[in-house]
Structure formats: structure tokens, C-alpha cells
Amino acid sequence: MSELKVDKVSPRSGTYVSLNTVGSKNIIINGDMSIAQRGTSATGLGNGDSGYHTVDRFKFVENNAPTCEFTQTQSTDVPTGQGFATSLKMDCTTAQGSLAGDDFIYINTSAEGQNLQYLKKGTANALSLTLSFWVKSNKTGTYIFEIIDRDNDRAISKSYTISSASTWEKKTITLDGDTTGTLDNDNARSFEIIFWLLAGANFQSGTLQTSWNTRTTANDAVGQVNLADNTANEWFITGVQLEAGTTASDFEFLPYDVNLRRCYRYCYRINGNAVDDVLTGGAGPATTTSRIDTAIQFLVPMRAIPSVSEALLEVYPGSTAGSLGSIFDNDGTKDITTIGFQINADSGSPFTLNNFYLVRCDANASAFIEFDAEL
Amino acid sequence: MINSVEKIYRPDNSGKFCFKVIDTNNKIIFVPNNKTNRHYQAIQEWIAAGNTVIDNGGNS
């Protein structure tokens, strides 16, 4: 039997944070952009389209009424030899050379306070943070990254420069720990992590706030270029990692299934396909001739009681696709929780009492049921 | 962006309800009456901006 003898175990040089290194050191979920439950492309994103469209956990956010539009894509354009297979791409399709004061567009991702307690924010022992990511754009110049502490209305912004057009560049940004403002220990959004793409004057008329302080919107994105000033503009990002400490470690690649399950906490979507019907997991009896009671159990407990949307669901046998659309009964106290969803389906009186039925997506690529508990 | 919001009551006359939201892209989302849900929070902001939830009562 082999034996290992050591005289001393010492921490490695530099700042090394031992906390939270079992499991995931990366505060960002899906930083390699590998999970895209909602789809791989969304067009016409501009005024009125804030929301999650393609890559999981990364949200398109706009303010005011910008006239520009973007296509968002889960792209396979990635930095060579770094191990990434996907990136998030924003492609300007309608230009807006002049921005109104309140216009902005950014990409964000958010983190729950209960997952950030180890940062010791709001104490004298608050940990520094280091962000690393790969980025590419034909539009060179200054871009802004920002974290907003939504519990305490505090913020810190840092600039990064895209210096070589259409070339993947790795960026590393270190942020001091914040000794003010403890984060709530709950499932709500504490950190909003922002990559600015364009900002009107009301968000960049001050001085970039490069240290933690009370948020001032005029200081949010000072110097940010306007990615929408030409339809030739595009911006890619992948390998986003935010970790405790002052150095950027290698990107933490997770197995696909682990990454997917982490995303399921915030969005669980069952997609149809054009080839065959897809089971949703919902199956149960007709309790009246006009009603079946069935349930879908989530694979991972969701962050909060989710919203529900669907298209082209059907009950099998005996009903046509789309017949369930108006009868979801999810008041949040009985029929839907963070672990499952009871469907009370009523589509006229097509059912035979006590017969058994399945709820499934029609054989159509547009069919889906989605549970959304995003931040 | 929200276009309209309607309360959808349970059929058991309990008075419990969810919200049926139609956004400006005509997407329908059923939103639980629960403050931790982000769509619920968006509805509250939409109401605060002067909009009105359609409420046809619990027995319709």
C-alpha cells in the first residue's frame, strides 16, 4: 500500500480563496453559453423586448424606446483552442446613430443572495472579485462592465477595451470587496452583472464609478461605445467567470448535464419537434368529462414559483393541439409550486371519466411548455 | 413589455387567482400570485405606472 508523507501544507502563492471551491467557483451560471433552452436565435430585439431569448441566464435588457434592433444568437464562433463551443452573439440589424438620453441596451445575468454570502460583502472581510471573459467585436473602443448590488442600491463599474477588431480577446477585471451593504440571504436577486452595449447620455454623463458606492445612474456606463451605430456591428462573448479573489483562474468547464440542471432552477422548458410528439411528463385521469388532473414534476426545484407559458400542447388521446391554452390554473398556492405543476385541463367535454390521458407537445417545432423562475 | 393583464380565478370559488399576461409580442404567460416571481414584480411595476388589471370576478 502506498504512503504519502508531507512535512507541511501551505497555501499557494497569491490570493487563494478556499471557500466555495467544492462545487462551482464561478458565480456565473452558463458562462460558456452552452445551454439555450429557449432557442438559438431571436430577431428584432429592440424596443419592448427585454427578456430571456436564447442563451440561458443571460438577459437582453433595454430601456426607454431605442429604435435600433439586434439579433441575438447562440453562436459557434468561439476563441480558438480555448475549449469553448458556443458564444452569445449580438448582431445589430437596425442602426441608431443618435441615442436618446434614457436609451440603453445591455446583457445581464443575476445571482441570488444566498449564493453570495461567502463573499462577506458588507463586512471588513469582504472578498475581492475577479471577472474574466472572452469577447470579440468589429466595434473597437471602450465597453463597460458593471455589478449592481440590488439589495443596497450600490454599484461598481469597470471599463474594458476591445482593441483589435473582430479578434477574440480575453479580459480580466478585478473588483475590490465591498465593506458596505450586506447581501440578503434569500433567493432574490442580489447581484445584477451587466455588460453594456449602448447607453444614452443619462447613463454616462458623470464619472465612471470604479469603486463600490451608492449607485448613480449618470456614472453607470461612462465611455460606453454605441454598438448600434452601424448594422455591421456585432459583439460576441463567452467564458464568463466571476470568482472570489484577485486572480482569474482557468474557466471552470462543467459537464453539460450539470450546467443544464443549474439552469433548470431558473427555466425548465420542454420543446416539441417536427418529427414526433414529445411527452411532458404530465399524465393523469379525467376527473370529469371536461377535466383531467395531471402534473409535471420539475427536475430541479425552481428558484421561485414559476410563470407558465406554452404553445401547441395537446391531450392524448382525444384532443387537438393548442387546446390547453387558456385554462392553466396556477395561483401559486395549490396547483404550482417550486417542485411541480398540476394541470387542470379543460377543453370542452372531450374526456371519458376516469380514462387516462397524457399531456404532450404536438409534433411541431413550435410546441413547448416553459416554466420561468428567472431573476 | 406588458400589453394586458387579467386575473384568472380558480374554478372552486376560493377567490384564489393567477394573472394572465399578454405581452406586446402577443405571448401569453400565466403568472402566479407570488411576489418572488419576476413577472409578478413586472405586473406590480406596470400597475404602478397607471395601468389596470382586468378583473371579471371569481365566478365567471
XYZ file of C-alpha atoms in Angstrom:
435
model
C 0.000 0.000 0.000
C 1.473 3.359 -0.970
C 2.001 6.052 1.603
C 2.125 9.827 1.249
C 4.177 11.763 3.755
C 4.438 15.543 3.791
C 6.106 17.888 6.211
C 3.949 20.900 5.573
C 0.937 22.008 3.553
C 0.940 25.685 2.625
C -1.414 27.820 0.637
C -0.198 28.549 -2.851
C 1.212 31.991 -3.570
C -1.073 34.899 -4.229
C -4.617 35.277 -3.004
C -6.270 31.911 -2.919
C -9.800 31.556 -1.734
C -10.610 28.145 -0.431
C -14.267 28.841 0.130
C -16.767 27.654 -2.436
C -14.192 25.747 -4.442
C -16.038 22.491 -3.993
C -18.883 22.593 -6.463
C -18.588 25.722 -8.516
C -16.243 28.635 -8.041
C -17.967 30.521 -10.841
C -20.762 32.807 -9.693
C -21.962 32.952 -13.293
C -24.176 30.086 -14.426
C -23.843 29.015 -18.059
C -20.837 31.252 -18.629
C -19.805 29.117 -21.581
C -23.167 29.821 -23.218
C -23.734 26.118 -23.801
C -27.368 25.965 -22.650
C -30.069 27.646 -24.743
C -33.419 26.110 -23.850
C -35.487 28.903 -25.380
C -33.844 28.723 -28.792
C -30.650 29.579 -30.594
C -31.698 32.764 -32.356
C -34.036 35.689 -31.703
C -34.516 38.511 -34.183
C -35.811 42.045 -33.917
C -34.748 42.679 -30.323
C -35.181 46.349 -29.596
C -37.934 48.408 -28.066
C -40.093 46.301 -25.775
C -38.083 43.095 -25.912
C -36.369 42.905 -22.548
C -36.207 39.277 -21.572
C -34.526 35.926 -21.955
C -34.436 34.905 -25.596
C -31.663 32.422 -26.349
C -28.795 31.503 -24.027
C -29.979 30.610 -20.537
C -29.372 33.048 -17.674
C -28.303 35.885 -19.965
C -30.984 38.521 -20.419
C -31.439 41.173 -23.075
C -32.361 44.414 -21.296
C -33.418 47.662 -22.943
C -34.709 50.932 -21.571
C -36.797 53.762 -22.965
C -37.598 53.255 -26.636
C -34.449 52.598 -28.641
C -35.109 52.330 -32.359
C -32.189 50.013 -33.021
C -32.650 46.281 -33.253
C -30.448 43.277 -32.665
C -30.441 39.591 -33.458
C -29.280 37.504 -30.540
C -27.733 34.131 -31.298
C -26.126 31.213 -29.564
C -23.124 31.250 -31.872
C -20.460 28.678 -32.629
C -17.920 31.445 -33.226
C -15.523 30.935 -30.320
C -11.921 31.691 -29.388
C -9.676 29.086 -30.964
C -8.151 26.448 -28.754
C -9.782 27.533 -25.508
C -12.286 24.719 -25.161
C -15.432 26.700 -25.808
C -18.071 25.505 -28.255
C -20.548 28.351 -28.047
C -20.784 32.079 -27.505
C -23.503 34.699 -27.205
C -23.687 36.957 -30.238
C -25.437 40.314 -30.582
C -25.754 41.448 -34.174
C -27.059 44.949 -34.940
C -29.712 44.721 -37.648
C -31.223 48.204 -37.390
C -28.846 51.040 -36.630
C -29.393 54.003 -34.326
C -26.628 56.550 -34.575
C -28.114 59.007 -32.091
C -29.314 57.785 -28.710
C -31.928 59.428 -26.545
C -30.799 60.214 -23.031
C -32.660 57.326 -21.432
C -31.855 54.718 -24.075
C -29.779 51.758 -23.108
C -29.264 48.152 -24.046
C -27.235 45.673 -22.090
C -26.842 41.972 -21.433
C -27.105 40.908 -17.819
C -27.075 37.870 -15.631
C -28.113 37.801 -11.994
C -27.181 35.925 -8.841
C -29.178 35.018 -5.758
C -28.084 36.492 -2.451
C -27.994 33.118 -0.736
C -25.298 32.026 -3.173
C -23.135 35.060 -2.422
C -22.918 35.014 1.361
C -19.364 33.634 1.291
C -18.217 36.899 -0.297
C -18.790 38.520 3.114
C -19.977 41.677 1.434
C -20.757 44.448 3.878
C -18.105 43.346 6.357
C -14.466 44.246 6.922
C -13.555 40.873 5.442
C -15.344 41.396 2.134
C -13.683 39.428 -0.631
C -12.470 40.862 -3.904
C -13.984 39.588 -7.133
C -12.326 38.825 -10.423
C -14.197 38.674 -13.705
C -12.730 37.026 -16.766
C -14.306 36.556 -20.190
C -13.604 36.318 -23.888
C -15.039 38.998 -26.130
C -14.943 39.925 -29.816
C -16.372 42.800 -31.819
C -15.669 44.684 -35.005
C -16.581 47.801 -32.996
C -13.405 48.638 -31.110
C -13.266 51.008 -28.172
C -14.422 51.261 -24.599
C -17.070 48.989 -23.130
C -18.428 48.926 -19.590
C -18.966 46.072 -17.181
C -20.965 46.793 -14.031
C -22.219 44.999 -10.943
C -25.239 46.435 -9.191
C -25.989 45.325 -5.644
C -29.779 45.315 -5.851
C -30.194 44.802 -2.107
C -28.416 48.028 -1.198
C -28.553 50.057 -4.427
C -24.777 50.109 -4.701
C -22.717 49.668 -7.839
C -19.263 49.401 -9.305
C -18.325 49.839 -12.975
C -15.149 48.989 -14.837
C -14.204 49.622 -18.430
C -12.536 47.243 -20.814
C -11.174 47.970 -24.249
C -11.712 45.989 -27.407
C -8.538 46.924 -29.198
C -8.381 44.589 -32.183
C -11.368 44.477 -34.495
C -13.033 41.101 -34.971
C -10.474 39.325 -32.828
C -11.190 37.272 -29.728
C -9.604 38.902 -26.676
C -9.552 37.699 -23.080
C -10.356 40.334 -20.489
C -9.731 40.186 -16.768
C -11.145 42.700 -14.323
C -10.645 42.709 -10.561
C -13.084 44.435 -8.230
C -12.384 45.336 -4.629
C -14.537 43.793 -1.962
C -17.359 45.994 -0.718
C -17.301 46.563 3.041
C -20.700 48.262 2.939
C -24.074 46.678 2.353
C -24.656 43.062 3.338
C -26.481 40.919 0.838
C -29.830 39.408 1.720
C -29.607 35.697 2.410
C -32.505 34.685 0.205
C -33.467 33.567 -3.287
C -33.929 37.068 -4.695
C -31.552 38.915 -6.974
C -28.644 40.462 -5.099
C -26.106 40.933 -7.869
C -27.030 42.161 -11.324
C -23.984 41.610 -13.524
C -24.078 43.804 -16.610
C -22.333 44.030 -19.959
C -23.316 47.352 -21.504
C -23.795 47.590 -25.275
C -25.083 51.146 -25.593
C -26.051 53.906 -23.192
C -27.696 57.290 -23.614
C -26.329 60.424 -22.004
C -28.276 59.923 -18.793
C -26.172 56.851 -18.069
C -22.794 58.276 -18.973
C -22.831 61.986 -18.191
C -20.961 61.602 -14.896
C -17.731 59.888 -13.932
C -17.342 56.149 -14.173
C -17.764 54.791 -10.658
C -14.863 52.374 -10.403
C -15.217 51.782 -6.663
C -18.225 50.480 -4.790
C -20.577 53.273 -3.822
C -24.219 54.222 -3.865
C -25.414 53.826 -7.415
C -25.653 56.964 -9.518
C -27.135 56.248 -12.927
C -25.118 59.002 -14.599
C -21.976 57.093 -13.585
C -23.099 53.657 -14.787
C -21.605 53.446 -18.263
C -19.380 56.452 -18.896
C -17.411 55.962 -22.101
C -19.508 53.104 -23.453
C -19.433 52.937 -27.267
C -22.668 52.704 -29.195
C -22.809 49.192 -30.595
C -25.920 50.146 -32.557
C -24.362 52.872 -34.670
C -23.910 50.585 -37.678
C -25.624 47.438 -38.903
C -22.187 45.936 -39.494
C -21.644 45.828 -35.734
C -21.597 42.598 -33.791
C -20.424 41.573 -30.331
C -19.601 38.111 -29.032
C -18.932 36.921 -25.510
C -18.164 33.587 -23.860
C -16.195 32.097 -20.996
C -17.703 34.470 -18.452
C -16.402 33.703 -14.985
C -16.812 35.738 -11.806
C -14.942 34.344 -8.839
C -13.721 35.385 -5.425
C -10.147 36.563 -5.195
C -7.813 38.797 -7.116
C -6.699 36.422 -9.828
C -8.563 34.811 -12.693
C -8.293 31.059 -12.738
C -8.946 28.928 -15.795
C -12.571 28.790 -16.838
C -14.458 26.142 -14.935
C -15.978 23.836 -17.527
C -18.880 21.848 -16.141
C -20.352 18.709 -17.681
C -23.302 19.548 -19.902
C -25.788 17.820 -17.629
C -24.547 19.715 -14.579
C -24.793 23.018 -16.394
C -28.281 22.154 -17.647
C -29.509 21.286 -14.192
C -28.169 24.562 -12.812
C -30.160 26.348 -15.495
C -33.296 24.336 -14.690
C -33.516 26.171 -11.387
C -34.413 29.278 -13.392
C -36.039 27.911 -16.531
C -37.427 24.489 -17.314
C -38.641 24.130 -20.860
C -39.839 21.123 -22.799
C -39.632 21.705 -26.532
C -41.555 19.934 -29.256
C -40.051 18.847 -32.514
C -41.307 18.381 -36.042
C -40.776 14.629 -36.052
C -42.889 13.289 -33.235
C -44.951 14.207 -30.221
C -42.962 14.913 -27.065
C -44.054 13.818 -23.611
C -44.121 16.500 -20.978
C -44.271 14.121 -18.041
C -47.877 15.109 -17.434
C -50.251 12.139 -17.219
C -53.432 11.584 -15.274
C -57.104 10.728 -15.167
C -60.170 12.581 -16.325
C -61.920 13.601 -13.133
C -64.893 14.883 -15.089
C -65.736 14.717 -18.767
C -64.352 18.237 -19.122
C -61.274 17.992 -16.962
C -58.133 15.968 -16.492
C -55.865 16.335 -13.478
C -52.233 15.694 -14.098
C -48.875 17.051 -13.041
C -45.415 17.856 -14.307
C -42.685 17.481 -11.753
C -39.673 19.723 -12.236
C -36.311 18.005 -12.498
C -34.777 20.537 -10.118
C -36.593 22.633 -7.512
C -37.045 26.015 -9.096
C -35.842 29.251 -7.550
C -39.381 30.543 -7.051
C -42.895 29.673 -8.112
C -42.586 29.904 -11.883
C -44.669 31.515 -14.567
C -46.021 29.221 -17.245
C -46.305 29.640 -20.977
C -46.998 27.131 -23.691
C -47.828 26.581 -27.318
C -49.377 23.629 -29.100
C -49.772 21.405 -26.084
C -52.263 18.608 -26.543
C -54.008 15.968 -24.530
C -53.649 12.426 -25.825
C -55.837 10.735 -26.768
C -58.723 12.854 -27.800
C -57.809 16.474 -28.128
C -56.184 18.728 -30.643
C -53.017 20.704 -30.254
C -53.391 24.048 -28.579
C -56.485 23.100 -26.632
C -54.966 23.805 -23.229
C -54.038 27.392 -23.776
C -56.497 29.290 -21.647
C -57.128 27.122 -18.659
C -53.949 26.984 -16.614
C -54.772 27.420 -13.026
C -51.571 28.345 -11.289
C -52.490 30.515 -8.353
C -49.284 29.584 -6.589
C -50.874 28.118 -3.527
C -52.073 24.741 -4.676
C -51.505 23.924 -8.288
C -47.988 25.127 -8.842
C -45.011 25.143 -6.546
C -41.256 25.209 -6.950
C -41.232 21.446 -7.493
C -44.152 20.803 -9.806
C -47.184 21.917 -11.705
C -50.662 20.452 -11.690
C -52.530 20.884 -14.924
C -56.268 21.156 -14.767
C -57.087 20.895 -18.409
C -60.472 21.828 -19.717
C -61.088 21.796 -23.429
C -64.824 21.366 -23.669
C -66.111 17.939 -22.680
C -63.980 15.535 -24.688
C -62.887 13.242 -21.908
C -64.183 9.931 -20.652
C -64.467 9.859 -16.892
C -61.548 8.055 -15.228
C -59.762 7.411 -18.507
C -56.052 8.106 -18.510
C -54.539 10.897 -20.611
C -51.141 12.271 -21.480
C -50.205 15.915 -21.878
C -47.642 16.313 -24.608
C -46.187 18.731 -27.099
C -47.621 18.369 -30.575
C -45.267 17.126 -33.306
C -44.341 20.658 -34.153
C -41.096 22.522 -33.627
C -43.062 25.453 -32.228
C -44.655 23.419 -29.443
C -43.386 23.935 -25.918
C -44.194 24.368 -22.270
C -41.956 26.660 -20.268
C -41.645 27.316 -16.561
C -39.828 30.535 -15.757
C -38.419 31.357 -12.331
C -35.676 33.655 -13.570
C -34.375 36.603 -11.669
C -43.363 44.585 -22.358
C -46.838 44.018 -20.949
C -49.868 44.720 -23.101
C -52.643 43.486 -20.808
C -53.140 41.640 -17.519
C -56.216 39.718 -16.410
C -56.934 37.928 -13.170
C -57.834 34.280 -13.751
C -59.708 32.834 -10.789
C -59.729 29.241 -9.709
C -62.986 27.493 -10.588
C -63.531 26.411 -6.972
C -64.789 29.825 -5.823
C -61.908 30.087 -3.383
C -61.059 33.541 -4.654
C -57.526 32.448 -5.497
C -56.196 33.617 -8.800
C -53.255 33.892 -11.143
C -52.538 36.546 -13.753
C -52.847 36.056 -17.482
C -50.342 38.372 -19.116
C -50.275 39.163 -22.825
C -47.121 40.945 -23.893
C -46.605 43.216 -26.858
C -45.473 40.231 -28.926
C -48.799 38.501 -28.112
C -47.084 35.906 -25.976
C -49.345 34.637 -23.185
C -47.803 33.979 -19.776
C -49.639 32.690 -16.721
C -48.121 34.294 -13.657
C -48.574 33.096 -10.078
C -49.811 35.497 -7.448
C -46.451 35.355 -5.723
C -44.079 38.214 -5.084
C -40.885 36.229 -5.715
C -41.843 35.696 -9.356
C -40.215 38.188 -11.729
C -43.318 38.504 -13.897
C -45.390 39.260 -10.799
C -42.907 42.021 -9.977
C -43.230 43.348 -13.541
C -47.014 43.403 -13.160
C -46.685 45.491 -9.994
C -44.473 47.975 -11.835
C -46.967 48.028 -14.710
C -49.790 48.784 -12.261
C -47.696 51.456 -10.562
C -47.250 53.090 -13.964
C -51.020 53.633 -14.110
C -52.276 50.519 -15.842
C -55.250 48.442 -14.726
C -55.646 44.705 -14.302
C -58.783 43.251 -15.852
C -60.839 41.667 -13.092
C -64.068 39.976 -14.060
C -64.558 38.406 -10.655
C -64.248 34.889 -9.405
C -67.421 33.313 -10.652
C -67.172 33.986 -14.333
